Short mmCIF file of C-alpha atoms and ligand atoms in Angstrom, two decimals:
data_model
loop_
_atom_site.label_atom_id
_atom_site.label_comp_id
_atom_site.label_asym_id
_atom_site.label_seq_id
_atom_site.Cartn_x
_atom_site.Cartn_y
_atom_site.Cartn_z
CA MET A 1 21.48 7.80 28.79
CA ASP A 2 20.64 11.42 29.60
CA GLU A 3 18.41 11.48 26.58
CA PHE A 4 16.63 8.37 27.87
CA LYS A 5 16.13 9.94 31.30
CA THR A 6 14.81 13.14 29.76
CA SER A 7 12.35 11.41 27.48
CA ARG A 8 11.25 9.17 30.34
CA ARG A 9 10.56 12.25 32.46
CA TYR A 10 8.44 13.72 29.66
CA LEU A 11 6.62 10.42 29.35
CA LEU A 12 5.82 10.38 33.04
CA GLN A 13 4.67 13.99 32.90
CA GLY A 14 2.55 13.08 29.90
CA ALA A 15 1.04 10.17 31.80
CA ALA A 16 0.12 12.47 34.66
CA ILE A 17 -1.56 14.90 32.28
CA THR A 18 -3.40 12.08 30.54
CA ALA A 19 -4.60 10.76 33.87
CA ALA A 20 -5.90 14.20 34.83
CA VAL A 21 -7.66 14.69 31.51
CA GLY A 22 -8.94 11.12 31.62
CA PHE A 23 -10.86 12.05 34.73
CA THR A 24 -13.25 14.25 32.75
CA ALA A 25 -13.01 12.74 29.27
CA PRO A 26 -15.76 10.08 29.55
CA ALA A 27 -18.43 12.67 30.27
CA LEU A 28 -17.24 14.74 27.31
CA ALA A 29 -17.18 11.73 25.01
CA GLN A 30 -20.76 10.86 25.81
CA SER A 31 -22.19 14.29 25.31
CA THR A 32 -20.17 16.64 23.09
CA THR A 33 -17.41 14.85 21.17
CA PRO A 34 -18.50 14.94 17.52
CA GLY A 35 -18.06 11.67 15.65
CA ALA A 36 -17.08 9.71 18.76
CA THR A 37 -17.51 5.95 18.45
CA ALA A 38 -17.11 3.04 20.84
CA ALA A 39 -13.58 2.41 22.09
CA THR A 40 -11.37 0.21 19.92
CA PRO A 41 -9.81 -2.62 21.92
CA LEU A 42 -6.08 -2.32 22.65
CA ARG A 43 -4.05 -4.69 20.50
CA ASN A 44 -0.51 -5.88 21.09
CA PRO A 45 1.21 -5.40 17.69
CA GLN A 46 3.38 -8.46 18.25
CA GLY A 47 0.82 -11.01 19.38
CA GLY A 48 -2.46 -12.18 17.89
CA PHE A 49 -1.35 -11.94 14.25
CA PRO A 50 -0.17 -14.67 11.87
CA LYS A 51 3.55 -15.18 12.36
CA PRO A 52 6.31 -17.43 11.08
CA PRO A 53 6.98 -20.23 10.53
CA PHE A 54 4.59 -20.27 7.55
CA THR A 55 3.75 -23.41 5.65
CA GLU A 56 5.48 -23.88 2.30
CA GLN A 57 3.32 -22.60 -0.55
CA SER A 58 3.78 -21.34 -4.03
CA GLN A 59 1.42 -20.09 -6.72
CA PRO A 60 1.94 -19.26 -10.36
CA TRP A 61 2.41 -15.49 -10.82
CA PRO A 62 0.50 -13.22 -10.13
CA GLY A 63 -1.09 -15.35 -7.39
CA LEU A 64 -4.43 -15.06 -5.64
CA ALA A 65 -5.08 -13.85 -2.11
CA SER A 66 -7.93 -16.36 -1.87
CA LYS A 67 -5.47 -19.24 -2.23
CA MET A 68 -2.97 -18.12 0.41
CA ASN A 69 -2.56 -19.92 3.71
CA PRO A 70 -3.35 -18.12 5.92
CA ARG A 71 -5.51 -15.74 3.91
CA PRO A 72 -4.24 -12.17 4.26
CA ASP A 73 -6.32 -9.79 6.35
CA HIS A 74 -7.26 -6.86 4.11
CA GLY A 75 -9.63 -5.38 6.68
CA GLU A 76 -12.69 -7.12 5.25
CA ASP A 77 -14.13 -7.69 8.74
CA SER A 78 -12.43 -4.88 10.62
CA TYR A 79 -11.96 -1.58 8.77
CA GLN A 80 -14.38 1.09 9.98
CA GLY A 81 -14.68 4.29 7.99
CA SER A 82 -15.61 7.74 9.22
CA GLY A 83 -16.32 9.71 6.04
CA GLN A 84 -12.72 10.87 5.55
CA LEU A 85 -12.95 10.48 1.76
CA SER A 86 -16.61 11.25 1.18
CA GLY A 87 -17.36 11.86 -2.47
CA ARG A 88 -13.77 11.20 -3.64
CA ARG A 89 -13.07 9.24 -6.82
CA ALA A 90 -10.06 6.95 -6.65
CA LEU A 91 -8.13 4.73 -9.05
CA ILE A 92 -6.01 2.01 -7.43
CA THR A 93 -3.68 -0.18 -9.50
CA GLY A 94 -3.17 -3.67 -8.12
CA GLY A 95 -6.46 -3.19 -6.25
CA ASP A 96 -7.49 -6.84 -6.34
CA SER A 97 -5.26 -8.18 -3.58
CA GLY A 98 -2.74 -7.36 -0.89
CA ILE A 99 -2.04 -3.76 -0.03
CA GLY A 100 -4.13 -2.43 -2.94
CA ARG A 101 -7.17 -4.41 -1.82
CA ALA A 102 -6.84 -3.16 1.76
CA VAL A 103 -6.67 0.40 0.40
CA ALA A 104 -9.73 -0.19 -1.82
CA ILE A 105 -11.77 -1.46 1.15
CA ALA A 106 -10.65 1.42 3.36
CA PHE A 107 -11.30 4.07 0.69
CA ALA A 108 -14.81 2.73 -0.02
CA ARG A 109 -15.67 2.62 3.69
CA GLU A 110 -14.37 6.19 3.98
CA GLY A 111 -16.90 7.21 1.33
CA ALA A 112 -14.95 7.09 -1.97
CA ASP A 113 -16.01 5.55 -5.28
CA VAL A 114 -13.23 3.24 -6.39
CA ALA A 115 -11.87 1.91 -9.69
CA ILE A 116 -9.42 -0.97 -9.46
CA ASN A 117 -6.99 -2.28 -12.05
CA TYR A 118 -5.56 -5.81 -12.00
CA LEU A 119 -4.50 -8.55 -14.38
CA PRO A 120 -7.17 -10.69 -16.12
CA ALA A 121 -5.82 -13.77 -14.24
CA GLU A 122 -6.85 -12.06 -10.99
CA GLU A 123 -10.54 -11.70 -11.85
CA ALA A 124 -11.63 -13.90 -8.91
CA ASP A 125 -9.79 -11.73 -6.37
CA ALA A 126 -11.03 -8.57 -8.11
CA GLN A 127 -14.67 -9.66 -7.93
CA GLU A 128 -14.36 -10.08 -4.15
CA VAL A 129 -13.14 -6.49 -3.95
CA VAL A 130 -15.92 -5.21 -6.22
CA LYS A 131 -18.46 -6.79 -3.89
CA LEU A 132 -16.79 -5.29 -0.80
CA ILE A 133 -16.82 -1.80 -2.36
CA ARG A 134 -20.51 -2.15 -3.29
CA ASP A 135 -21.33 -3.50 0.16
CA ALA A 136 -19.90 -0.24 1.49
CA GLY A 137 -22.48 1.57 -0.60
CA ARG A 138 -19.97 2.95 -3.09
CA LYS A 139 -19.46 2.66 -6.84
CA ALA A 140 -16.97 -0.02 -7.93
CA VAL A 141 -15.34 -0.05 -11.36
CA ALA A 142 -13.26 -3.07 -12.40
CA ILE A 143 -10.75 -2.47 -15.21
CA PRO A 144 -8.53 -5.51 -15.95
CA GLY A 145 -5.47 -5.09 -18.14
CA ASP A 146 -1.68 -5.24 -18.33
CA LEU A 147 0.12 -2.09 -17.23
CA ARG A 148 3.20 -2.94 -19.28
CA ASP A 149 1.28 -1.58 -22.28
CA PRO A 150 1.42 2.23 -22.42
CA ASP A 151 -1.82 2.48 -24.43
CA PHE A 152 -3.61 0.41 -21.81
CA CYS A 153 -2.27 2.72 -19.05
CA ARG A 154 -3.72 5.75 -20.80
CA ASN A 155 -7.05 3.98 -21.49
CA LEU A 156 -7.22 2.83 -17.89
CA VAL A 157 -7.06 6.38 -16.58
CA GLN A 158 -9.61 7.59 -19.15
CA GLN A 159 -12.00 4.74 -18.34
CA ALA A 160 -11.72 5.32 -14.60
CA HIS A 161 -12.24 9.06 -15.06
CA THR A 162 -15.34 8.52 -17.20
CA ALA A 163 -16.88 5.79 -15.06
CA LEU A 164 -16.30 7.64 -11.79
CA GLY A 165 -17.26 11.04 -13.17
CA GLY A 166 -13.82 12.46 -12.31
CA LEU A 167 -10.59 11.46 -10.62
CA ASP A 168 -9.09 13.00 -7.48
CA ILE A 169 -7.05 10.17 -5.94
CA LEU A 170 -4.50 7.97 -7.72
CA VAL A 171 -2.87 5.09 -5.87
CA SER A 172 -0.16 3.68 -8.12
CA ASN A 173 0.48 0.43 -6.33
CA ALA A 174 0.83 -2.47 -8.78
CA GLY A 175 4.24 -4.08 -8.63
CA ARG A 176 6.43 -6.84 -9.98
CA GLN A 177 8.90 -8.59 -7.67
CA HIS A 178 10.82 -11.73 -8.54
CA SER A 179 13.64 -13.16 -6.48
CA TYR A 180 16.98 -14.12 -8.07
CA ASP A 181 19.97 -15.18 -6.02
CA SER A 182 22.53 -13.76 -8.44
CA ILE A 183 22.74 -10.97 -11.00
CA LEU A 184 24.01 -13.71 -13.33
CA ASP A 185 20.57 -15.35 -13.12
CA ILE A 186 18.44 -12.32 -13.96
CA PRO A 187 17.30 -12.63 -17.58
CA ASP A 188 17.17 -9.36 -19.52
CA GLU A 189 13.42 -9.90 -20.07
CA GLN A 190 12.89 -10.13 -16.32
CA PHE A 191 14.76 -6.90 -15.73
CA ASP A 192 12.63 -5.25 -18.40
CA TRP A 193 9.43 -6.74 -16.91
CA THR A 194 10.20 -5.32 -13.46
CA VAL A 195 11.12 -1.88 -14.74
CA LYS A 196 8.14 -1.72 -17.10
CA THR A 197 5.67 -2.60 -14.32
CA ASN A 198 7.17 -0.59 -11.49
CA LEU A 199 8.53 2.50 -13.25
CA TYR A 200 7.26 2.91 -16.81
CA ALA A 201 3.63 2.07 -15.91
CA MET A 202 3.82 4.41 -12.92
CA PHE A 203 4.97 7.17 -15.28
CA TRP A 204 2.34 6.46 -17.95
CA VAL A 205 -0.55 6.24 -15.47
CA THR A 206 0.59 9.32 -13.56
CA LYS A 207 1.03 11.40 -16.70
CA ALA A 208 -2.48 10.56 -17.90
CA ALA A 209 -3.99 11.16 -14.46
CA VAL A 210 -2.31 14.51 -13.73
CA ALA A 211 -3.83 15.96 -16.89
CA LEU A 212 -7.30 15.18 -15.48
CA MET A 213 -6.95 15.72 -11.74
CA PRO A 214 -8.38 18.88 -10.16
CA GLU A 215 -6.74 20.99 -7.46
CA GLY A 216 -6.87 19.25 -4.10
CA SER A 217 -6.19 15.82 -5.61
CA ALA A 218 -3.70 13.38 -4.10
CA ILE A 219 -1.34 10.78 -5.53
CA VAL A 220 0.05 7.98 -3.39
CA TYR A 221 2.74 5.56 -4.58
CA THR A 222 3.79 2.26 -3.09
CA ALA A 223 7.56 2.22 -2.69
CA SER A 224 9.27 -0.23 -0.29
CA VAL A 225 11.79 -0.56 2.50
CA ASN A 226 13.89 -1.94 -0.38
CA ALA A 227 14.23 1.64 -1.63
CA TYR A 228 16.66 2.23 1.26
CA ASP A 229 17.89 -1.22 2.19
CA PRO A 230 17.92 -3.41 -0.91
CA SER A 231 17.60 -7.16 -0.41
CA LYS A 232 20.43 -8.93 -2.18
CA ASN A 233 17.97 -11.23 -3.99
CA LEU A 234 15.83 -8.33 -5.31
CA LEU A 235 18.33 -6.13 -7.16
CA ASP A 236 16.10 -4.96 -10.00
CA TYR A 237 13.00 -4.60 -7.82
CA ALA A 238 14.80 -2.63 -5.11
CA MET A 239 16.21 -0.26 -7.69
CA THR A 240 12.73 0.50 -9.03
CA LYS A 241 11.43 1.14 -5.51
CA ALA A 242 14.19 3.70 -4.92
CA GLY A 243 13.10 5.23 -8.22
CA ILE A 244 9.47 5.44 -7.07
CA ALA A 245 10.42 7.16 -3.80
CA ASN A 246 12.61 9.62 -5.67
CA PHE A 247 10.01 10.26 -8.39
CA SER A 248 7.30 10.98 -5.83
CA LYS A 249 9.46 13.58 -4.08
CA GLY A 250 10.35 15.35 -7.32
CA LEU A 251 6.80 15.23 -8.64
CA ALA A 252 5.49 16.67 -5.37
CA LYS A 253 7.65 19.77 -5.92
CA GLN A 254 6.42 20.12 -9.47
CA LEU A 255 2.71 19.54 -8.76
CA ALA A 256 2.52 21.87 -5.78
CA ASP A 257 1.64 24.67 -8.21
CA ARG A 258 -1.20 22.55 -9.61
CA GLY A 259 -2.52 21.97 -6.09
CA ILE A 260 -1.85 18.23 -6.20
CA ARG A 261 -0.10 16.44 -3.34
CA VAL A 262 2.21 13.48 -3.91
CA ASN A 263 3.48 11.02 -1.30
CA ALA A 264 4.69 7.44 -1.08
CA VAL A 265 4.29 4.60 1.38
CA ALA A 266 7.25 2.29 1.94
CA PRO A 267 6.06 -1.06 3.34
CA GLY A 268 8.32 -3.61 4.97
CA PRO A 269 7.32 -7.30 4.74
CA PHE A 270 3.57 -7.74 4.12
CA TRP A 271 1.70 -11.00 3.71
CA THR A 272 0.46 -10.79 0.10
CA PRO A 273 0.31 -12.89 -3.12
CA LEU A 274 3.41 -11.12 -4.46
CA GLN A 275 5.49 -13.02 -1.92
CA VAL A 276 4.14 -16.50 -2.67
CA SER A 277 4.26 -16.21 -6.48
CA GLY A 278 8.01 -15.88 -6.99
CA GLY A 279 8.69 -12.80 -4.86
CA GLN A 280 10.68 -14.71 -2.24
CA THR A 281 12.71 -17.86 -1.94
CA MET A 282 10.85 -20.64 -0.07
CA GLU A 283 13.32 -20.33 2.82
CA LYS A 284 12.60 -16.60 3.20
CA LEU A 285 8.86 -17.16 2.83
CA LYS A 286 8.74 -19.66 5.69
CA SER A 287 10.36 -17.17 8.06
CA PHE A 288 8.79 -14.09 6.44
CA GLY A 289 8.88 -11.07 8.75
CA SER A 290 10.82 -12.86 11.51
CA ASP A 291 13.73 -10.43 11.22
CA THR A 292 11.61 -7.40 12.21
CA PRO A 293 11.24 -6.29 15.84
CA LEU A 294 7.56 -7.32 15.65
CA LYS A 295 8.80 -10.76 14.45
CA ARG A 296 6.07 -11.15 11.86
CA PRO A 297 4.93 -9.72 8.52
CA GLY A 298 2.31 -7.00 8.40
CA GLN A 299 -1.21 -7.76 7.24
CA PRO A 300 -2.45 -5.47 4.43
CA ALA A 301 -5.17 -4.10 6.74
CA GLU A 302 -2.43 -2.67 8.95
CA ILE A 303 -1.15 -0.24 6.33
CA ALA A 304 -4.37 0.95 4.67
CA GLY A 305 -4.79 3.75 7.20
CA LEU A 306 -1.60 5.43 5.95
CA TYR A 307 -3.03 5.66 2.43
CA VAL A 308 -6.31 7.07 3.79
CA GLN A 309 -4.41 9.67 5.77
CA LEU A 310 -2.30 10.72 2.78
CA ALA A 311 -5.27 10.88 0.41
CA SER A 312 -7.51 12.83 2.77
CA ALA A 313 -7.85 16.57 3.28
CA LYS A 314 -6.43 16.06 6.78
CA SER A 315 -2.98 15.97 5.17
CA THR A 316 -3.03 19.19 3.16
CA TYR A 317 0.49 20.15 4.34
CA VAL A 318 1.89 16.66 3.69
CA THR A 319 3.51 16.27 0.28
CA GLY A 320 6.81 14.95 -1.05
CA GLN A 321 7.19 12.48 1.83
CA VAL A 322 7.76 8.75 2.12
CA PHE A 323 6.07 6.98 5.04
CA GLY A 324 7.37 3.66 6.27
CA ALA A 325 5.59 0.74 7.92
CA SER A 326 8.02 -2.09 8.46
CA GLY A 327 7.35 -3.69 11.80
CA GLY A 328 9.94 -1.68 13.68
CA ALA A 329 12.86 -2.09 11.30
CA GLY A 330 14.02 1.50 10.95
CA GLN A 331 13.72 3.47 7.74
CA PRO A 332 15.37 6.84 7.09
P1 NAD B 1 -0.11 -8.17 -4.59
O1 NAD B 1 0.39 -9.30 -5.42
O2 NAD B 1 -1.36 -8.38 -3.84
O3 NAD B 1 -0.31 -6.87 -5.48
C1 NAD B 1 0.47 -6.60 -6.61
C2 NAD B 1 -0.50 -6.34 -7.74
O4 NAD B 1 0.21 -5.81 -8.86
C3 NAD B 1 -1.19 -7.58 -8.27
O5 NAD B 1 -2.37 -7.85 -7.56
C4 NAD B 1 -1.45 -7.23 -9.72
O6 NAD B 1 -2.80 -6.86 -9.90
C5 NAD B 1 -0.58 -6.01 -9.97
N1 NAD B 1 0.26 -6.19 -11.16
C6 NAD B 1 1.47 -6.75 -11.25
N2 NAD B 1 1.90 -6.72 -12.52
C7 NAD B 1 0.92 -6.11 -13.25
C8 NAD B 1 0.78 -5.77 -14.61
N3 NAD B 1 1.74 -6.05 -15.52
N4 NAD B 1 -0.36 -5.16 -15.03
C9 NAD B 1 -1.35 -4.88 -14.13
N5 NAD B 1 -1.25 -5.17 -12.81
C10 NAD B 1 -0.12 -5.77 -12.39
O7 NAD B 1 1.08 -7.80 -3.61
P2 NAD B 1 1.34 -6.50 -2.69
O8 NAD B 1 2.46 -6.90 -1.83
O9 NAD B 1 0.10 -6.00 -2.12
O10 NAD B 1 1.91 -5.45 -3.73
C11 NAD B 1 1.44 -4.12 -3.82
C12 NAD B 1 2.62 -3.18 -3.86
O11 NAD B 1 3.27 -3.23 -2.60
C13 NAD B 1 3.68 -3.51 -4.90
O12 NAD B 1 4.10 -2.33 -5.53
C14 NAD B 1 4.81 -4.07 -4.07
O13 NAD B 1 6.05 -3.89 -4.68
C15 NAD B 1 4.66 -3.25 -2.82
N6 NAD B 1 5.34 -3.77 -1.65
C16 NAD B 1 4.98 -4.96 -1.12
C17 NAD B 1 5.65 -5.43 -0.02
C18 NAD B 1 5.30 -6.77 0.60
O14 NAD B 1 6.05 -7.24 1.44
N7 NAD B 1 4.20 -7.39 0.23
C19 NAD B 1 6.68 -4.69 0.56
C20 NAD B 1 7.02 -3.47 0.00
C21 NAD B 1 6.34 -3.02 -1.10
MG1 MG B 2 -3.32 -9.72 -7.07
#
């Protein structure tokens, strides 16, 4: 209670200071603030976004964003860049749809050339992303292939490096998630599939990339809220996400001496093809995100900014961290 009173007092003091500063700010913004743009409208994070109940839908794995109802918002019509990644060269796995697509759009609009990897079955989604990157005036490189193959992982990094003329950002984001109610139902091949995609491929791609990345480069992994709070229907997946979070922290310590930063993002529920192609039970999909304080899933566009921040030179003291975005459901 005391703590509440204290923080409320600080808030009120802060409001008074803001009001005082606000008195002079408009004049400053018009004349001297470098890079100032028009005000962004205030947005209530709970309202005005797609929310449950969602209509029943299911697609064969790996699913297409273009066939989802509603279509996810990857920032196609909204993300505005400000040169934060000018001249950077980025490889994003799973860059065709969902979180990876939102990151690809954001990176390109921030000035980066972008290579994306995806599965051949996702060519239609990938071509939309290629067009969006080119529309932003940046180079787009599309490299389809299956990350469960270690040789492909190594070739992928080489191809991206050659086509982009270097590599200074790696976003290892591709993931496999399949829901099973019981451990008794998880086939050994499924367990292997999940671990190959989420952990082995991450290791193979990272190892190849680190050998090529210059000082100042950044690696960002996609972990999950499941790393801390495993869903009972996602045993194998959740375990790999804990592994990714742990790996990124350890690697950050090791790569500090090479001048490479390593961080991870841990999303909560996001509206992406992963969820409608076997990632959730139909019951969970219909109410997806309803158990968060914001009472809805995130849209991929709402998390891209975290990846930009972690990749950019604004975050030179940020390494070995995991950043959550889960609609208000706490993460450690
Ligand atoms: P998504 O389906 O849009 O992206 C996943 C991508 O992984 C696919 O587009 C596909 O290109 C790629 N992929 C999967 N298996 C592959 C393979 N064998 N070879 C090459 N590519 C392969 O869904 P998303 O939710 O945007 O997933 C991106 C990441 O976010 C994943 O790591 C996922 O685990 C993580 N994540 C998602 C959520 C969520 O609620 N959507 C929550 C936490 C973490
Ligand atoms: Mg996809």
